[in-house]
Each structure stands twice: as structure tokens, then as C-alpha cells.
Short mmCIF file of C-alpha atoms in Angstrom, two decimals:
data_model
loop_
_atom_site.label_atom_id
_atom_site.label_comp_id
_atom_site.label_asym_id
_atom_site.label_seq_id
_atom_site.Cartn_x
_atom_site.Cartn_y
_atom_site.Cartn_z
CA UNK V 1 -2.45 -2.17 -9.95
CA UNK V 2 -3.66 -5.75 -10.19
CA UNK V 3 -6.63 -8.08 -10.16
CA UNK V 4 -8.67 -8.79 -7.01
CA UNK V 5 -6.95 -11.08 -4.53
CA UNK V 6 -3.43 -10.65 -5.89
CA UNK V 7 -2.13 -8.91 -2.76
CA UNK V 8 -2.49 -5.15 -3.31
CA UNK V 9 -4.05 -4.37 0.06
CA UNK V 10 -1.69 -6.82 1.79
CA UNK V 11 1.23 -4.85 0.33
CA UNK V 12 0.06 -1.43 1.49
CA UNK V 13 -0.78 -2.75 4.97
CA UNK V 14 2.78 -4.05 5.20
CA UNK V 15 4.09 -0.66 4.07
CA UNK V 16 2.25 0.95 7.01
CA UNK V 17 3.88 -1.54 9.41
CA UNK V 18 7.36 -0.93 7.97
CA UNK V 19 6.81 2.84 8.13
CA UNK V 20 5.99 2.59 11.85
CA UNK V 21 9.11 0.49 12.35
CA UNK V 22 11.15 3.32 10.83
CA UNK V 23 9.43 5.92 13.01
CA UNK V 24 6.76 7.26 10.67
CA UNK V 25 2.97 7.33 10.72
CA UNK V 26 0.57 6.61 7.85
CA UNK V 27 -2.78 7.82 6.57
CA UNK V 28 -4.90 5.04 5.05
CA UNK V 29 -7.81 6.16 2.87
CA UNK V 30 -10.01 3.09 2.51
CA UNK V 31 -12.62 3.59 -0.23
CA UNK V 32 -13.27 -0.12 -0.72
CA UNK V 33 -13.86 -0.98 2.97
CA UNK V 34 -11.27 -3.78 2.61
CA UNK V 35 -8.86 -2.70 5.33
CA UNK V 36 -8.79 -5.43 7.98
CA UNK V 37 -7.48 -4.09 11.28
CA UNK V 38 -7.20 -7.67 12.49
CA UNK V 39 -4.94 -8.59 9.56
CA UNK V 40 -2.95 -5.37 10.00
CA UNK V 41 -2.38 -6.22 13.65
CA UNK V 42 -1.37 -9.76 12.67
CA UNK V 43 1.27 -8.50 10.22
CA UNK V 44 2.64 -6.11 12.85
CA UNK V 45 2.70 -8.84 15.51
CA UNK V 46 4.35 -11.48 13.33
CA UNK V 47 6.94 -9.07 11.93
CA UNK V 48 7.70 -7.96 15.49
CA UNK V 49 8.36 -11.58 16.44
CA UNK V 50 10.53 -12.05 13.36
CA UNK V 51 12.47 -8.85 14.08
CA UNK V 52 13.01 -9.78 17.75
CA UNK V 53 14.25 -13.23 16.78
CA UNK V 54 16.73 -11.75 14.29
CA UNK V 55 18.01 -9.29 16.88
CA UNK V 56 18.55 -12.02 19.44
CA UNK V 57 20.97 -13.67 17.00
CA UNK V 58 22.93 -10.49 16.38
CA UNK V 59 24.38 -8.84 19.49
CA UNK V 60 25.93 -6.00 17.55
CA UNK V 61 22.61 -4.92 16.07
CA UNK V 62 20.84 -5.44 19.37
CA UNK V 63 23.13 -2.90 21.06
CA UNK V 64 22.73 -0.15 18.49
CA UNK V 65 20.47 2.83 19.22
CA UNK V 66 18.90 2.66 15.78
CA UNK V 67 17.77 -0.94 16.19
CA UNK V 68 16.40 -0.26 19.66
CA UNK V 69 14.11 2.33 18.09
CA UNK V 70 13.17 -0.14 15.38
CA UNK V 71 12.16 -2.70 17.99
CA UNK V 72 10.06 -0.10 19.84
CA UNK V 73 8.11 1.12 16.85
CA UNK V 74 7.33 -2.25 15.34
CA UNK V 75 5.24 -3.29 18.35
CA UNK V 76 1.63 -3.85 17.21
CA UNK V 77 0.26 -1.23 19.61
CA UNK V 78 2.64 1.38 18.17
CA UNK V 79 1.71 0.47 14.61
CA UNK V 80 -2.04 0.64 15.20
CA UNK V 81 -1.76 3.94 17.08
CA UNK V 82 0.08 5.56 14.21
CA UNK V 83 -2.23 4.70 11.32
CA UNK V 84 -5.04 7.18 10.63
CA UNK V 85 -7.94 5.59 8.73
CA UNK V 86 -10.47 7.45 6.57
CA UNK V 87 -13.34 5.66 4.83
CA UNK V 88 -14.96 8.04 2.32
CA UNK V 89 -18.13 6.63 0.76
CA UNK V 90 -18.18 8.81 -2.36
CA UNK V 91 -15.94 10.78 -4.69
CA UNK V 92 -16.99 14.04 -3.02
CA UNK V 93 -16.04 12.67 0.39
CA UNK V 94 -12.73 11.43 -1.01
CA UNK V 95 -11.97 14.87 -2.45
CA UNK V 96 -12.77 16.40 0.93
CA UNK V 97 -10.41 14.03 2.77
CA UNK V 98 -7.61 14.63 0.28
CA UNK V 99 -8.04 18.41 0.46
CA UNK V 100 -7.41 18.32 4.22
CA UNK V 101 -4.30 16.13 4.13
CA UNK V 102 -1.91 19.09 4.49
CA UNK V 103 -3.48 20.23 7.74
CA UNK V 104 -3.67 16.69 9.10
CA UNK V 105 0.01 16.03 8.35
CA UNK V 106 1.08 19.30 9.97
CA UNK V 107 -0.94 18.60 13.13
CA UNK V 108 0.48 15.08 13.45
CA UNK V 109 4.02 16.40 13.02
CA UNK V 110 3.80 18.90 15.87
CA UNK V 111 6.07 18.08 18.85
CA UNK V 112 4.40 17.29 22.21
CA UNK V 113 3.49 20.29 24.34
CA UNK V 114 5.48 19.00 27.31
CA UNK V 115 7.91 16.25 28.23
CA UNK V 116 5.09 14.46 30.07
CA UNK V 117 3.26 14.02 26.76
CA UNK V 118 6.28 12.69 24.88
CA UNK V 119 5.46 9.04 25.66
CA UNK V 120 2.10 9.43 23.86
CA UNK V 121 3.51 11.43 20.97
CA UNK V 122 2.32 10.34 17.54
CA UNK V 123 4.74 9.64 14.73
CA UNK V 124 4.98 12.19 11.89
CA UNK V 125 3.05 11.21 8.78
CA UNK V 126 5.27 10.13 5.90
CA UNK V 127 3.02 7.68 4.02
CA UNK V 128 -0.41 8.18 2.41
CA UNK V 129 -2.31 5.16 1.09
CA UNK V 130 -5.37 5.42 -1.18
CA UNK V 131 -7.07 2.04 -1.66
CA UNK V 132 -8.47 2.50 -4.21
CA UNK V 133 -8.97 5.41 -6.57
CA UNK V 134 -11.21 3.48 -8.96
CA UNK V 135 -13.87 2.36 -6.46
CA UNK V 136 -15.62 5.69 -5.75
CA UNK V 137 -15.35 7.03 -9.30
CA UNK V 138 -16.86 3.82 -10.67
CA UNK V 139 -19.73 4.03 -8.18
CA UNK V 140 -20.48 7.70 -8.73
CA UNK V 141 -20.00 8.16 -12.47
CA UNK V 142 -21.78 6.03 -15.03
CA UNK V 143 -20.96 5.55 -18.67
CA UNK V 144 -22.45 8.92 -19.55
CA UNK V 145 -20.43 10.85 -16.99
CA UNK V 146 -16.94 10.47 -18.46
CA UNK V 147 -16.07 14.22 -18.38
CA UNK V 148 -17.03 14.50 -14.69
CA UNK V 149 -15.05 11.37 -13.85
CA UNK V 150 -11.96 12.62 -15.66
CA UNK V 151 -12.22 15.99 -13.91
CA UNK V 152 -12.44 14.29 -10.50
CA UNK V 153 -9.46 12.05 -11.28
CA UNK V 154 -7.32 15.00 -12.37
CA UNK V 155 -8.30 16.95 -9.25
CA UNK V 156 -7.35 14.02 -7.02
CA UNK V 157 -4.05 13.50 -8.84
CA UNK V 158 -3.15 17.18 -8.71
CA UNK V 159 -3.87 17.44 -4.99
CA UNK V 160 -1.99 14.24 -4.10
CA UNK V 161 1.06 15.32 -6.12
CA UNK V 162 1.08 18.71 -4.41
CA UNK V 163 0.82 17.10 -0.96
CA UNK V 164 3.61 14.64 -1.80
CA UNK V 165 5.88 17.46 -2.96
CA UNK V 166 5.15 20.06 -0.27
CA UNK V 167 4.80 17.70 2.69
CA UNK V 168 7.59 15.35 1.57
CA UNK V 169 5.48 12.21 1.93
CA UNK V 170 5.15 9.04 -0.14
CA UNK V 171 1.75 8.64 -1.83
CA UNK V 172 0.73 5.12 -2.84
CA UNK V 173 -2.49 4.71 -4.84
CA UNK V 174 -4.11 1.33 -5.53
CA UNK V 175 -5.96 0.90 -8.80
CA UNK V 176 -8.33 -1.80 -9.98
CA UNK V 177 -8.41 -3.48 -13.37
CA UNK V 178 -10.92 -3.33 -16.20
CA UNK V 179 -10.19 -6.52 -18.10
CA UNK V 180 -8.39 -9.82 -17.68
CA UNK V 181 -7.24 -11.77 -20.73
CA UNK V 182 -7.20 -15.45 -19.77
CA UNK V 183 -4.17 -17.54 -20.69
CA UNK V 184 -4.50 -21.08 -22.10
CA UNK V 185 -5.05 -23.69 -19.37
CA UNK V 186 -1.71 -25.39 -19.99
CA UNK V 187 0.25 -22.11 -20.17
CA UNK V 188 1.35 -20.30 -16.98
CA UNK V 189 0.82 -16.55 -16.77
CA UNK V 190 4.37 -16.18 -15.41
CA UNK V 191 3.36 -12.77 -14.13
CA UNK V 192 2.61 -11.44 -17.60
CA UNK V 193 1.12 -8.03 -16.77
CA UNK V 194 -0.14 -7.65 -20.34
CA UNK V 195 -2.96 -10.00 -19.32
CA UNK V 196 -4.59 -7.22 -17.28
CA UNK V 197 -5.78 -3.74 -18.21
CA UNK V 198 -5.77 -1.04 -15.54
CA UNK V 199 -8.96 0.85 -14.75
CA UNK V 200 -9.60 4.56 -15.42
CA UNK V 201 -7.87 4.54 -18.82
CA UNK V 202 -5.35 7.09 -20.04
CA UNK V 203 -6.73 9.83 -17.80
CA UNK V 204 -5.13 8.12 -14.79
CA UNK V 205 -2.29 6.39 -16.66
CA UNK V 206 -0.47 9.68 -17.28
CA UNK V 207 -0.99 10.95 -13.71
CA UNK V 208 1.31 8.46 -11.99
CA UNK V 209 5.10 8.61 -11.94
CA UNK V 210 5.70 4.98 -10.93
CA UNK V 211 3.46 1.99 -11.61
CA UNK V 212 3.91 -1.48 -10.10
CA UNK V 213 1.73 -4.25 -11.50
CA UNK V 214 0.93 -7.32 -9.39
CA UNK V 215 -0.07 -10.57 -11.06
CA UNK V 216 -0.37 -14.28 -10.32
CA UNK V 217 2.42 -16.48 -11.64
CA UNK V 218 -0.20 -19.06 -12.61
CA UNK V 219 -3.81 -18.49 -13.59
CA UNK V 220 -5.67 -18.42 -10.23
CA UNK V 221 -8.66 -20.12 -11.87
CA UNK V 222 -6.59 -23.12 -13.01
CA UNK V 223 -7.18 -25.70 -10.24
CA UNK V 224 -4.49 -28.03 -11.61
CA UNK V 225 -1.70 -25.76 -10.31
CA UNK V 226 -2.96 -24.93 -6.82
CA UNK V 227 0.52 -25.16 -5.30
CA UNK V 228 1.86 -22.58 -7.72
CA UNK V 229 -1.08 -20.25 -7.17
CA UNK V 230 0.63 -18.88 -4.06
CA UNK V 231 3.39 -17.28 -6.13
CA UNK V 232 2.78 -13.80 -7.52
CA UNK V 233 4.90 -11.26 -9.36
CA UNK V 234 5.47 -7.55 -8.81
CA UNK V 235 6.67 -5.75 -11.94
CA UNK V 236 7.82 -2.16 -12.34
CA UNK V 237 6.13 -1.22 -15.61
CA UNK V 238 6.57 2.56 -15.42
CA UNK V 239 9.07 4.65 -13.49
CA UNK V 240 11.01 7.89 -13.74
CA UNK V 241 13.75 6.50 -11.52
CA UNK V 242 14.39 2.83 -12.36
CA UNK V 243 14.13 0.52 -15.33
CA UNK V 244 11.60 -2.26 -15.71
CA UNK V 245 12.16 -5.11 -13.28
CA UNK V 246 10.28 -7.95 -11.60
CA UNK V 247 10.30 -10.01 -8.41
CA UNK V 248 8.41 -13.10 -7.27
CA UNK V 249 6.60 -13.05 -3.93
CA UNK V 250 4.14 -14.87 -1.71
CA UNK V 251 1.59 -13.56 0.78
CA UNK V 252 2.42 -15.12 4.15
CA UNK V 253 1.42 -14.55 7.76
CA UNK V 254 4.06 -11.82 8.08
CA UNK V 255 3.02 -10.16 4.81
CA UNK V 256 4.72 -10.02 1.41
CA UNK V 257 7.82 -12.22 1.18
CA UNK V 258 10.16 -12.47 -1.79
CA UNK V 259 10.50 -15.87 -3.44
CA UNK V 260 13.89 -16.88 -4.80
CA UNK V 261 13.79 -19.24 -7.78
#
């Protein structure tokens, strides 16, 4: 969750690239029409260059079978071939796409019919991205349709949790924000996630098991700190597995990169 422009879509695009590098395909459900295939290809290309450069400086890694597979799957063509994109325009269409995820994952995981087809085999789906859950429900349900919106959110959450559990896949859902509390001009945000309020209220808050909040380190509207505007924070604010933690990052040509201070 995070405000517009903080790097949410950049993060999930990078996750798709990393998944392909590890030998897994992804399903990207784009409800906001913000997925840039050009940017996705750029991340894959630049990370491929970075990975190749690192391997050239490490003969031991370069000779290992595992790293040879890594090099193969991080090629941009491999990444793009193994990302399935859906672009539902409404909540009903989103529910329809989600309800068919099981079948789609099973079909993609089937081995090739013959050895001749093995070179064109698609990677098994292990990642599902929904960017975002708030967009269609905000468009379709007005202020007087709260019960219908809550019912749709619970149906989506229930289906995604079942798919994650039964298909053994990672489900990553992007959420928008409702409000932003501005900090004083002379006071940096320092990634304070309390400055933003996630959309969809408590009905969605209790549906997720892990929540990561992205925020700018400095107020993006404060022109006096343009250099610092590039730094963002990613904070674990809810998790059943780990405690609260935070990291600093920047969005670069190769994607999300950690910043050490």
C-alpha cells in the first residue's frame, strides 16, 4: 500500500522479473491500466546485464548449473513470455478472472506434450499480482453501495486465499490510499507510514496476512528537497511471520534498489 508514484507497480514488475529468473511464471491482473510492458522489458534487460556482469566476475558461480538456469530465465524474452496479463475493467470482470485462476495455473503447469515442445514450454505460475484491488471497487460502488463493495472485497479475498493455499502460489495485492496527512515543510516524512491511510477500510485490512507500506522519505511536494525525493521506505506494518521492520530504497533503471545509510 502507498500513495501514487511511490513505486508500488515498479516493485511488482520487478517481482515478476525475479520470478522468471528463478524459473517461475506470473499472472498480472492490471485493473488500473498502469502496467508498462516497455518498462517491464527495461527492468528485465537491465537486470540481465547486471546479472551477466556479476557472473563474469565469479567463475565459480558461472560454472554452476543453478546459475546457468538463472542466466537463461532472466533474458527479457523469457520474462515477457512468462507473464500472463489480464485487464478487467470492472469488479465483475475481476471476480471472473480470479475465479478462473486455478484452471489457468494448472494448464500453465502441465509438462510439454513432447520433447520437441520443451524449448517453448512455459514456466509454472507461482506469482499472482493484483494491481490494484481498490480501483474497480471504487469505480463500481458509490457511497451508497457499501454493503455490495464489502461483499465483493470479501469474495475476492476468500478466492485469492484459497488459490494461494491450494495452488501454492504467492499472491501480492496492491492497494491505494484514502488520505494523506501532510508533514510540516521543514520536517521530513522519514517514511512515516502513519501519514497515509489505506483504502477500503477495515473490510480489507483484516483480509491480508502481510502488509508492506511504501512511503517517500521526504514529502514529494516539497521542492526544496528534490535530491532526497528519490529515497523511499518500505515498512512491514503487519505480518504473521516477521516483526515490524523498514528499509530505504530508490527506483532505478534496474528497478527497486536498497539504499544503505
